[in-house]
Coordinates of C-alpha atoms and ligand atoms in Angstrom, one line a residue:
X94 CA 46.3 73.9 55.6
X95 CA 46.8 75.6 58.5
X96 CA 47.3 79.2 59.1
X97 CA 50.8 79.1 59.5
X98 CA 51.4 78.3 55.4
X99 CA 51.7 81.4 55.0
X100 CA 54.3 82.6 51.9
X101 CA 56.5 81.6 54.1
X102 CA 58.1 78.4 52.9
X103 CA 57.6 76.0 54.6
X104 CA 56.2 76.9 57.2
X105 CA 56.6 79.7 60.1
X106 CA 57.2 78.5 63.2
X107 CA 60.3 80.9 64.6
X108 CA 60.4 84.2 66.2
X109 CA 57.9 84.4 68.9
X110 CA 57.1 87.6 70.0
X111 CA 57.9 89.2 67.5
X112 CA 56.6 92.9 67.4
X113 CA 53.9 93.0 64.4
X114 CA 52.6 96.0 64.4
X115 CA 53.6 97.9 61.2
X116 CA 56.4 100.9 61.8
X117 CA 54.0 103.9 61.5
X118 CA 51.6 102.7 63.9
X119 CA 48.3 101.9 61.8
X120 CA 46.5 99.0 62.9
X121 CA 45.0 97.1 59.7
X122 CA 41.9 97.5 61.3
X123 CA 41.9 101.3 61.1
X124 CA 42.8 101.1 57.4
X125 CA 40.2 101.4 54.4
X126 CA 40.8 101.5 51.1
X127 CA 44.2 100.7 51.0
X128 CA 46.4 101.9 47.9
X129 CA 47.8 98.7 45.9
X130 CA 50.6 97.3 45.8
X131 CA 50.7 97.9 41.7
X132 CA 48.8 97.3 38.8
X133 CA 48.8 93.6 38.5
X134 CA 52.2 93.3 37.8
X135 CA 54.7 91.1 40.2
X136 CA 56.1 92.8 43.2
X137 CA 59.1 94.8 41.7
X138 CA 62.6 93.1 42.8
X139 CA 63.2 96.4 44.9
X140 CA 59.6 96.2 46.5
X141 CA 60.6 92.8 47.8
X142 CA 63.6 94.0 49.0
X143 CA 62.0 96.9 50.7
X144 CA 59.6 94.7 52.2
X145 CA 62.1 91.8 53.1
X146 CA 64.3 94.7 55.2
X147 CA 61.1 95.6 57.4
X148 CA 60.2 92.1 58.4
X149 CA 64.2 91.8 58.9
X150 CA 64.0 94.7 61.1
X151 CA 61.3 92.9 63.2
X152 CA 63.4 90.1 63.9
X153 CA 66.4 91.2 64.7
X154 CA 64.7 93.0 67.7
X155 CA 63.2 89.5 68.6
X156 CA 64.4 87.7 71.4
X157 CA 64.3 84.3 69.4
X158 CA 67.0 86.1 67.0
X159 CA 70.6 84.5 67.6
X160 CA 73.3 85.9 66.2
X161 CA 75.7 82.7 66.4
X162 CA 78.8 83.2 64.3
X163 CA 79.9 79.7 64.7
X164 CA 76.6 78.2 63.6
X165 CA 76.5 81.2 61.1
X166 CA 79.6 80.4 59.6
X167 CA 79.1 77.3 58.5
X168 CA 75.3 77.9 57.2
X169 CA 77.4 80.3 54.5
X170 CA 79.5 77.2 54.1
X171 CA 76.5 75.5 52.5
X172 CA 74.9 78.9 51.3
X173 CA 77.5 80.6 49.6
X174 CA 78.6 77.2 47.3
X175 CA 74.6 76.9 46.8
X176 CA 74.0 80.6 45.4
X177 CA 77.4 80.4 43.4
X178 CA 75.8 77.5 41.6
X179 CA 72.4 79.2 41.2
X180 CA 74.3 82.4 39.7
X181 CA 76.3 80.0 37.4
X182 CA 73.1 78.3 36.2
X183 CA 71.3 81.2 35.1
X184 CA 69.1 80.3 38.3
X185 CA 69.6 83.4 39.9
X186 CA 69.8 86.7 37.6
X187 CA 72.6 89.3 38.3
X188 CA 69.6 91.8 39.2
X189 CA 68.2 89.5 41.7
X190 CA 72.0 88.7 42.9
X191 CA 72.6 92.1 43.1
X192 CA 69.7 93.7 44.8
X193 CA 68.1 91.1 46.9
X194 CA 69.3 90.2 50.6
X195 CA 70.7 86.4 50.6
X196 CA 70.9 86.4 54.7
X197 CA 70.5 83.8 56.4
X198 CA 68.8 84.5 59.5
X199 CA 69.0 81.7 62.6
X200 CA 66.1 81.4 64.9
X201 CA 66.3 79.6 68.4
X202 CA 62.6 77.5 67.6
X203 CA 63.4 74.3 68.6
X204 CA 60.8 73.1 65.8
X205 CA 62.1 71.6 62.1
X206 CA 61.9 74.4 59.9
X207 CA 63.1 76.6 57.4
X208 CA 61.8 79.1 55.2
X209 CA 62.0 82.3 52.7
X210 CA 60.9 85.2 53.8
X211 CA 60.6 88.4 51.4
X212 CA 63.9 89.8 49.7
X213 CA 66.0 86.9 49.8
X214 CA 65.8 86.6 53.9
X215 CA 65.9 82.9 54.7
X216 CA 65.3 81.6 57.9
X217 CA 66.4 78.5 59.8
X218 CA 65.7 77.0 63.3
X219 CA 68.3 75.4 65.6
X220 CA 65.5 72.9 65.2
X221 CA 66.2 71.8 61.6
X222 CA 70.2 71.8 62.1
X223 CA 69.7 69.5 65.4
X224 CA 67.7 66.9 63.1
X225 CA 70.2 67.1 60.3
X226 CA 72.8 64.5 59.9
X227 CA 74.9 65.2 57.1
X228 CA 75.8 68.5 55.2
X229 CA 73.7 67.5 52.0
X230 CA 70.8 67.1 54.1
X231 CA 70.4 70.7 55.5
X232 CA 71.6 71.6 51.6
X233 CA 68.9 70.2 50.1
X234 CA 66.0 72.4 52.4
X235 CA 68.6 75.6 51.7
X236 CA 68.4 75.0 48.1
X237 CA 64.8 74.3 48.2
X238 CA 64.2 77.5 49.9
X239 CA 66.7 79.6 47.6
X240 CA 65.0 77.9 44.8
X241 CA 61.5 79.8 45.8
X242 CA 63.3 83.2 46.0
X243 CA 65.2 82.9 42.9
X244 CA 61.9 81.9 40.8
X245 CA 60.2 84.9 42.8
X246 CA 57.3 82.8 44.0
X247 CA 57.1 85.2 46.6
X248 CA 57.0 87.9 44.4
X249 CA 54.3 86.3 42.1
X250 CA 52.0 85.6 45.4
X251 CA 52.3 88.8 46.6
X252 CA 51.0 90.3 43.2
X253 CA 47.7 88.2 43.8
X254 CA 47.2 90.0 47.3
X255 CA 46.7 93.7 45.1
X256 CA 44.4 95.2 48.1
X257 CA 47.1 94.4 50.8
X258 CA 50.0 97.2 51.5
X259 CA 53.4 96.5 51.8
X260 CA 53.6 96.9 55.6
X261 CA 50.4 95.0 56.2
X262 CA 51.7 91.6 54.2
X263 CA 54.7 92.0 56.8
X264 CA 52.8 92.2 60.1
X265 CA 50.7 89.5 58.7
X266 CA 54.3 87.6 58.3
X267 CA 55.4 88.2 61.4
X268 CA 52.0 87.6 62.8
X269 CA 52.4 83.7 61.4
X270 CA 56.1 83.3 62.6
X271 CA 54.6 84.7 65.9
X272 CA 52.2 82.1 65.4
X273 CA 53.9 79.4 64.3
X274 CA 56.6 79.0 67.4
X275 CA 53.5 79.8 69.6
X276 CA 49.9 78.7 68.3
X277 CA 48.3 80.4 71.3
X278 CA 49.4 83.5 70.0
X279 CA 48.0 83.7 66.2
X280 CA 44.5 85.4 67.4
X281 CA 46.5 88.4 68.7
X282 CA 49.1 88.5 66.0
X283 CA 46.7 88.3 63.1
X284 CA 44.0 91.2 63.1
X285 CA 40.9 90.4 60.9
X286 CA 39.3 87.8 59.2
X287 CA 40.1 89.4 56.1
X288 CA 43.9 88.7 56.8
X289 CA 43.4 85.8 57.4
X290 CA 41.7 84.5 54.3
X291 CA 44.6 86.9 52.4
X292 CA 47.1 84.3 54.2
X293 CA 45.3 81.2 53.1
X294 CA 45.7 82.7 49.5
X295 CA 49.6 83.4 50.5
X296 CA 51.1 79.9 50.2
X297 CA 53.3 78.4 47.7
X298 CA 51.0 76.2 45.1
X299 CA 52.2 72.8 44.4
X300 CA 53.6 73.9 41.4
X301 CA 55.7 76.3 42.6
X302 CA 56.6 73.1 45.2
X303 CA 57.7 71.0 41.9
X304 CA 59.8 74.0 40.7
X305 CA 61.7 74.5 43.8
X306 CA 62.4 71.2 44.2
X307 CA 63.4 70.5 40.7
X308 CA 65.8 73.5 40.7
X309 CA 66.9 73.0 44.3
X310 CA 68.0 69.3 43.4
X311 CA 69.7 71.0 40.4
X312 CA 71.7 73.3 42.0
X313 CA 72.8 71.2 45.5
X314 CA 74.4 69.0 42.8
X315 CA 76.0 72.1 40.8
X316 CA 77.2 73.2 43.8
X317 CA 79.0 69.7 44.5
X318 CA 76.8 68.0 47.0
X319 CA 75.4 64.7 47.0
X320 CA 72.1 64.6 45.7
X321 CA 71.1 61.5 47.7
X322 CA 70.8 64.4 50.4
X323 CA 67.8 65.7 49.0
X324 CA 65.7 62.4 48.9
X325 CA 67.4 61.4 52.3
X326 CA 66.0 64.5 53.8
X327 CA 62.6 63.8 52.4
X328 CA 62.8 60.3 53.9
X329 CA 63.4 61.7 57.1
X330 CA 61.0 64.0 57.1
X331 CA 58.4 60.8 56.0
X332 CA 59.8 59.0 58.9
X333 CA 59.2 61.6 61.5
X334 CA 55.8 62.5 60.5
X335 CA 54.7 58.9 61.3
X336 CA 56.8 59.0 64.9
X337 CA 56.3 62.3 65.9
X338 CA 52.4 64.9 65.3
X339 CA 53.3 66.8 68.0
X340 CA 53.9 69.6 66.1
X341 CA 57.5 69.4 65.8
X342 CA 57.9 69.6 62.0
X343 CA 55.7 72.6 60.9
X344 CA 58.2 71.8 57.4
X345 CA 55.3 69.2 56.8
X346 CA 52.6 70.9 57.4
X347 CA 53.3 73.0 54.6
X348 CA 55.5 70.2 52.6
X349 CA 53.4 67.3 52.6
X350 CA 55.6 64.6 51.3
X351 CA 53.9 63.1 48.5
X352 CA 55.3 60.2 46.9
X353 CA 55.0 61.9 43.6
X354 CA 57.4 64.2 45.1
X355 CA 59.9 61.4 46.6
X356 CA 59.4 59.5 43.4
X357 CA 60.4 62.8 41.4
X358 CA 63.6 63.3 43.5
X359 CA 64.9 59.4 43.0
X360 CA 64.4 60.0 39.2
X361 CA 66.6 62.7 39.4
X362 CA 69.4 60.4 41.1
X363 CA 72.3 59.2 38.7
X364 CA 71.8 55.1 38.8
X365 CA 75.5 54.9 38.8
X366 CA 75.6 56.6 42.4
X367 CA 75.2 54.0 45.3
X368 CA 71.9 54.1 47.3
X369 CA 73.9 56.1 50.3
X370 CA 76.6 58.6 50.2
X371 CA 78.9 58.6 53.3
X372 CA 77.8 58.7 56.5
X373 CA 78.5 61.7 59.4
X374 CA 82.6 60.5 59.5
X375 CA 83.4 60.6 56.2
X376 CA 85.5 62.9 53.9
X377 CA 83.4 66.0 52.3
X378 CA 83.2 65.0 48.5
X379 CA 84.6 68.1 47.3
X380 CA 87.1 70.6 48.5
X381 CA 86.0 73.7 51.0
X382 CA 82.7 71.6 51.3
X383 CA 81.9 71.2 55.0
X384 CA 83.2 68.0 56.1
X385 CA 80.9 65.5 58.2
X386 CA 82.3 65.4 61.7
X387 CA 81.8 69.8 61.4
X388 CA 78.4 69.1 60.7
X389 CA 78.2 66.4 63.4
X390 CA 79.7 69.3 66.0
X391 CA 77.6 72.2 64.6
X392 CA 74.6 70.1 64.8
X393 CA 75.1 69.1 68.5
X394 CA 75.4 72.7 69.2
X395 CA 72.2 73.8 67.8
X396 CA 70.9 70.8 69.9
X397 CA 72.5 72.5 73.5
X398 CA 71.4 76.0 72.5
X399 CA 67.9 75.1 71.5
X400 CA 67.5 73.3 74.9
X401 CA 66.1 74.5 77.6
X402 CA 65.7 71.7 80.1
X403 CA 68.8 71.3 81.9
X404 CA 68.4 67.6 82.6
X405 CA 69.0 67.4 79.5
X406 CA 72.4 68.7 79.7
X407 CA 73.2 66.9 82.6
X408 CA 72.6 63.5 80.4
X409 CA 74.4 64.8 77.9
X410 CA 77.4 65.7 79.8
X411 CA 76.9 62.3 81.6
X412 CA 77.3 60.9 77.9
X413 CA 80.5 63.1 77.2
X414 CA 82.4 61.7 80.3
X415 CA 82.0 57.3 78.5
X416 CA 85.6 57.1 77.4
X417 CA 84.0 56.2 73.8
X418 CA 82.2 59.5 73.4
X419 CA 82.3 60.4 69.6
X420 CA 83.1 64.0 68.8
X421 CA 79.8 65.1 68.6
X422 CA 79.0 63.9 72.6
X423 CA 81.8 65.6 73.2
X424 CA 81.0 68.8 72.3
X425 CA 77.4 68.6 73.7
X426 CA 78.8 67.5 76.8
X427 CA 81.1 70.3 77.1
X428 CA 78.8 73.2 76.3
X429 CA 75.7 71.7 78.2
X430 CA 78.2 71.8 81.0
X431 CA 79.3 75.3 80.6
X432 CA 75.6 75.9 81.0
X433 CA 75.1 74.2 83.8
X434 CA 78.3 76.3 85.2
X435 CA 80.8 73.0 85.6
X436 CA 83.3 75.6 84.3
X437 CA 86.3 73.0 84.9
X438 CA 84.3 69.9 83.3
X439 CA 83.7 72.2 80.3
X440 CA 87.5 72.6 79.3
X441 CA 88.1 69.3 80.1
X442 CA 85.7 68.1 77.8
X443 CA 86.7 70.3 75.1
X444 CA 90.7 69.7 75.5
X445 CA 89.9 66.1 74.6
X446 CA 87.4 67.3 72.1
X447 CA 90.2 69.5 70.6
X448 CA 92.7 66.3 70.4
X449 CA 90.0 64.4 68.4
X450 CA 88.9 66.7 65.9
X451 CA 90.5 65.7 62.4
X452 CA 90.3 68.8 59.6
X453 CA 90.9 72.2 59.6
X454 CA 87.0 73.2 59.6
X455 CA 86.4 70.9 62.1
X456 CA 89.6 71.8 64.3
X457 CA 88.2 75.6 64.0
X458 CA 85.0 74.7 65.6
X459 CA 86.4 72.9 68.8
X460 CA 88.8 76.1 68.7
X461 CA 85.8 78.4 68.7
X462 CA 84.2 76.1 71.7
X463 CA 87.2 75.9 73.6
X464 CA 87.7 80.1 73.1
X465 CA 84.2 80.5 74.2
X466 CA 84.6 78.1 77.5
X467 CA 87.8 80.3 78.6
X468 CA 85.8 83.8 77.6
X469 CA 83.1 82.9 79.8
X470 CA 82.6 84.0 83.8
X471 CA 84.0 82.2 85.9
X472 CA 85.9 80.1 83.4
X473 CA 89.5 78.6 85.2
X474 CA 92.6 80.9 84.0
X475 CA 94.6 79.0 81.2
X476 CA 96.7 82.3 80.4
X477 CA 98.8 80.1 78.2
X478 CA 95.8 78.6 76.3
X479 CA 93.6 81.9 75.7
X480 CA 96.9 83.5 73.8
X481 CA 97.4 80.9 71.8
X482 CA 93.8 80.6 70.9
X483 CA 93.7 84.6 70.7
X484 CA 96.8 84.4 68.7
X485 CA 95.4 82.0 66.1
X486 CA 91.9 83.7 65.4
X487 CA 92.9 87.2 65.4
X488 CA 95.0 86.0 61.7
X489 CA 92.0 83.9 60.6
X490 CA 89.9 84.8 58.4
X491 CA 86.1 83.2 59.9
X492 CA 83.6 85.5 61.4
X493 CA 83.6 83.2 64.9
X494 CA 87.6 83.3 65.2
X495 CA 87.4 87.3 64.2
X496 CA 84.7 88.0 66.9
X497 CA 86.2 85.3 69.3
X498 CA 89.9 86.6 68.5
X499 CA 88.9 90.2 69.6
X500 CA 86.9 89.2 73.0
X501 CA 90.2 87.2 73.7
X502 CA 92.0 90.2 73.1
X503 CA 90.2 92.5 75.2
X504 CA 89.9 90.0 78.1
X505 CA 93.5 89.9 78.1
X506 CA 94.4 93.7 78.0
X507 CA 95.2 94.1 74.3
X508 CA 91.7 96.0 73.2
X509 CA 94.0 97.8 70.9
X510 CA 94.3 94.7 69.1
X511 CA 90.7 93.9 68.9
X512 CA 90.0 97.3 67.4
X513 CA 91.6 96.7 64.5
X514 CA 91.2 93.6 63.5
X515 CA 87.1 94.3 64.2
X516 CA 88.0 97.6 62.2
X517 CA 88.9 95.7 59.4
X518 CA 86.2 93.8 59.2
X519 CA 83.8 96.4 59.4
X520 CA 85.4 97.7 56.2
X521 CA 84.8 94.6 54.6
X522 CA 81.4 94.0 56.3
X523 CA 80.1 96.6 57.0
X524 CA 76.2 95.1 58.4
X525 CA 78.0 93.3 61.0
X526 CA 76.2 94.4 64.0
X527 CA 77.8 92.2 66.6
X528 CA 81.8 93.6 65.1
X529 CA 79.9 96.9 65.8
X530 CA 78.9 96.3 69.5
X531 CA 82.7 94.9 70.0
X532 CA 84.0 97.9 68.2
X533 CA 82.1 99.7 71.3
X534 CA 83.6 98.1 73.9
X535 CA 86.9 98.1 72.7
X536 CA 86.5 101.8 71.7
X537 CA 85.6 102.9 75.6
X538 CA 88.2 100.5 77.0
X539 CA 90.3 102.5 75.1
X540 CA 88.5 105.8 76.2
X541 CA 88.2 106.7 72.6
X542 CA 84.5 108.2 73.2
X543 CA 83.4 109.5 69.9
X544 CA 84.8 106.1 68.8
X545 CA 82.4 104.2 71.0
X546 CA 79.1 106.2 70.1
X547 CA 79.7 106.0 66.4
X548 CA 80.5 102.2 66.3
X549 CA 76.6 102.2 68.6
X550 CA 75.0 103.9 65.8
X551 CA 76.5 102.0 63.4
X552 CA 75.2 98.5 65.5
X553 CA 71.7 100.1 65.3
X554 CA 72.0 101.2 61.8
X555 CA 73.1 97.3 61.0
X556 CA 69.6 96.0 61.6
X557 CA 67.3 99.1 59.9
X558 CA 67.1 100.7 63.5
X559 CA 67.6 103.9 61.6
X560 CA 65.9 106.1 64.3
X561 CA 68.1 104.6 67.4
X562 CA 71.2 105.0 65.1
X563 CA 70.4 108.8 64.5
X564 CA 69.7 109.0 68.3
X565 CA 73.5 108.2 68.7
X566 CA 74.8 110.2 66.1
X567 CA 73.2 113.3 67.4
X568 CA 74.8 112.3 70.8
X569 CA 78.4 111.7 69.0
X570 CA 77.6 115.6 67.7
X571 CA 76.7 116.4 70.8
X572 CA 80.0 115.2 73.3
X573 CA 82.5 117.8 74.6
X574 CA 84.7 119.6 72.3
X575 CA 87.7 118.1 73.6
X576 CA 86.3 114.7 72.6
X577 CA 85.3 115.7 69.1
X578 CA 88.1 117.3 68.2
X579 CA 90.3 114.6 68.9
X580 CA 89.2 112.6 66.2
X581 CA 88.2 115.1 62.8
X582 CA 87.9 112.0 60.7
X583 CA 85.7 110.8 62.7
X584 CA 83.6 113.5 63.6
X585 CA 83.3 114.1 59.5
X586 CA 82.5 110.2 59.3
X587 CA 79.7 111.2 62.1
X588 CA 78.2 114.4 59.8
X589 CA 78.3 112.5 56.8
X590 CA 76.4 109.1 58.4
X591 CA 73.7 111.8 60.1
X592 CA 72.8 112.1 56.6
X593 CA 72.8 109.2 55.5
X594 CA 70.5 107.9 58.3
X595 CA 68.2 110.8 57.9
X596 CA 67.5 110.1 54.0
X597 CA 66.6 106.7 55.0
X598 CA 64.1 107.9 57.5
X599 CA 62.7 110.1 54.9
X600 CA 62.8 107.5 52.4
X601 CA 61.1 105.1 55.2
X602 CA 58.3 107.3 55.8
X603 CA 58.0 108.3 52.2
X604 CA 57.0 104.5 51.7
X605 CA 54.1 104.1 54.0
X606 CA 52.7 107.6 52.8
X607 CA 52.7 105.9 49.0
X608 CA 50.8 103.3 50.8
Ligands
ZN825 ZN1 58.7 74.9 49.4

């Protein structure tokens, strides 16, 4: 196996650069006699979580990180029927429910891949959603995936790596997803032979493979999808490992496809079922399931934004322009051409994009496009269009229309507008660091200052940046009096998030003295 199996399932390959260094600035090098982890029990469920939030913190700093509520939204389209199944099923326990993370995290790797990470932190590269064809297919590798956190394989791993700390099993993690997306780069990432060899050792046994399969298969259907998705998946893996060892699909490297495993799956299959469910056009087989032409369009999106060759888009938006072009082509054509600044092409593309798209779901992602054309510099001015479009996603519900809806509003004057809808949704979510950063613009255009600073912290606070959040709610204590005492709610909501932020850099600290 190859260095990047680490516990990461499948395999790493996302998030390059990522900074590994642990946060209080030991090397592993410079480290002897490390405490334990525990006493040969499994990682605690709070450990993990612990854990899972400092590799998190790593990666939201990375530059491969995208924060992409369109793609984002409909991941928790096929996460959050998934991990209602698993709770149903006794799969995942109202502890582990509770405490752990469940976050999908998107990474711009280009490569196939998906994998759990530590705390219920799941990665997936634009990669794997480009290759996808159908829904069930990209809910068979979630599944899988949720399938390893839920039986704590990771957990269970970790408790065999007794001499490791905490904070040196996550700069080894994020030394292998360093790795992974850039091979070059593993020497520096990983210090030591010794950490090495602890990785080998980190890696999901083929049993642990067996149970996340069976239980993955067993809660994609509880959750309403087509099982055929699972061993389609598989076959196309199979497929592209006989076309394609460049490299591509680090998910085999770590998943070889056995044809015990394939053989497994088809048992599982109902004989009743035909060999295929339906293909990218067809109707979603239950209610409030994504439907195939949204996948089609969110998949041809992670395929623009993981490209970086722009003759690439230029084919692509040569493909949009045949009077056939399916929906899919369509939207390629008309982002790949915002990017290649054909501002006027773009709109064009989308309008007839707009007119094709059947479905609510799908309707809301040409929506989102078309929003996101007008928003950007140097779109043309369709006055008429952006309020309507404004109009429409400030009243929906999605995180893309909310976050779409609110940079409509501000680019048309009404940033009073956009601060409340965004301060709504903080209440309800209130780790939303891109609604935080809005929040900040929308605050100063307002020239509500204490406003603006808080909403930073809170944006910092959102991804464990606990010391730049603090920074900014010194400064917020620190503005002119007239500022502060304009706003006493506020400024109490300031005092009391100080100490907030200060426990957890006491509590931060206290956890890499215990170690
Ligand atoms: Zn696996």
């Amino acid at each position: 196996m190859l260095l990047s199996a680490a516990l990461l399932c499948p395999a790493p390959g996302a998030w390059s650069q990522v900074n590994g260094a642990p946060t209080n600035g030991r090397s592993p090098a410079a480290s002897p006699n490390l405490p334990s982890l525990g006493d040969g029990e499994d990682l605690t469920v709070a450990a993990e979580r612990r854990l899972g939030d400092r590799i998190a913190q790593s990666i939201y700093r990375d530059p491969d990180y995208l924060d992409d509520p369109v793609i984002g939204d409909y991941l928790l389209q096929l996460w959050q029927p998934l991990l209602a199944a698993a709770r149903r099923r006794g799969e995942v326990s109202p502890e582990l429910s509770e405490r752990l993370a469940w976050e999908l995290m998107i990474s711009r790797e280009r490569s196939v891949n998906a994998f759990a990470l530590p705390g219920g932190y799941m990665g997936v590269n634009l990669g794997l959603l480009a290759v996808t064809e159908r829904p069930e297919e990209l809910a068979s590798v979630l599944a899988h995936e949720m399938s390893h956190v839920a039986q704590r394989h990771i957990a269970r791993m970790m408790s065999n790596e007794q001499r490791m700390a905490p904070w040196m099993i996550a700069s080894m993690i994020l030394g292998a997803l360093a790795a992974g997306a850039n091979p070059d780069a593993a020497g520096a990432a990983i210090a030591g032979s010794s950490a090495v060899a602890a990785q080998q050792s980190l890696k999901f046994s083929r049993d642990m493979e067996r149970e996340a399969d069976r239980i993955g298969f067993g809660v994609m259907t509880g959750a309403g999808f087509d099982g055929h998705g699972f061993v389609e998946m598989f076959g196309k893996l199979q497929q592209a490992s006989r076309l394609n060892d460049s490299g591509a699909y680090p998910y085999l490297r770590t998943h070889p496809l056995t044809s015990e495993r394939i053989a497994d799956m088809q048992a599982r299959l109902p004989e009743a079922t035909p060999a295929l469910g339906p293909r990218a056009d067809a109707a979603p087989q239950l209610q409030g399931l994504p439907s195939g032409m949204q996948h089609a369009l969110v998949s041809a999106r992670a395929r623009v934004l993981a490209e970086r060759d722009s003759t690439r888009w230029a084919t692509w938006v040569e493909r949009a322009r045949s009077p056939d072009a399916k929906p899919a082509d369509l939207y390629a054509g008309a982002l790949s051409a915002q990017r290649l600044g054909q501002s006027a092409r773009a709109l064009e593309l989308s309008e007839r994009l707009r007119k094709l798209t059947t479905g609510d779901a799908a309707r809301g992602v040409a929506d989102a496009l078309a929003m996101e054309l007008l928003l950007s510099p140097g779109a043309p001015a369709q006055p008429a269009l952006l309020a309507e479009l404004r109009d429409a996603a400030l009243g929906a519900q999605s995180r893309a229309m909310v976050m779409l809806g609110a940079q409509a509003a501000m680019a048309t004057g009404q940033a009073e507008r956009a601060t409340s809808r965004l301060q709504a949704w903080t209440v309800e979510h209130p780790r939303d660091a891109l609604a935080w950063q809005l929040l900040v613009r929308a605050n100063q255009a307002q020239g509500h200052t204490l406003r603006a600073v808080r909403a930073d912290a809170e944006a910092h606070a959102a991804h464990y940046d606990w010391d730049g959040a603090l920074e900014r709610l010194k400064a917020a204590q620190a503005l002119p009096a007239a500022q502060r005492n304009a706003d006493p709610i506020e400024l109490a909501i300031v005092d009391s998030r100080r100490r907030d932020v200060e426990q957890r850099l006491r509590d931060a600290m206290r956890d890499d003295d215990k170690r």
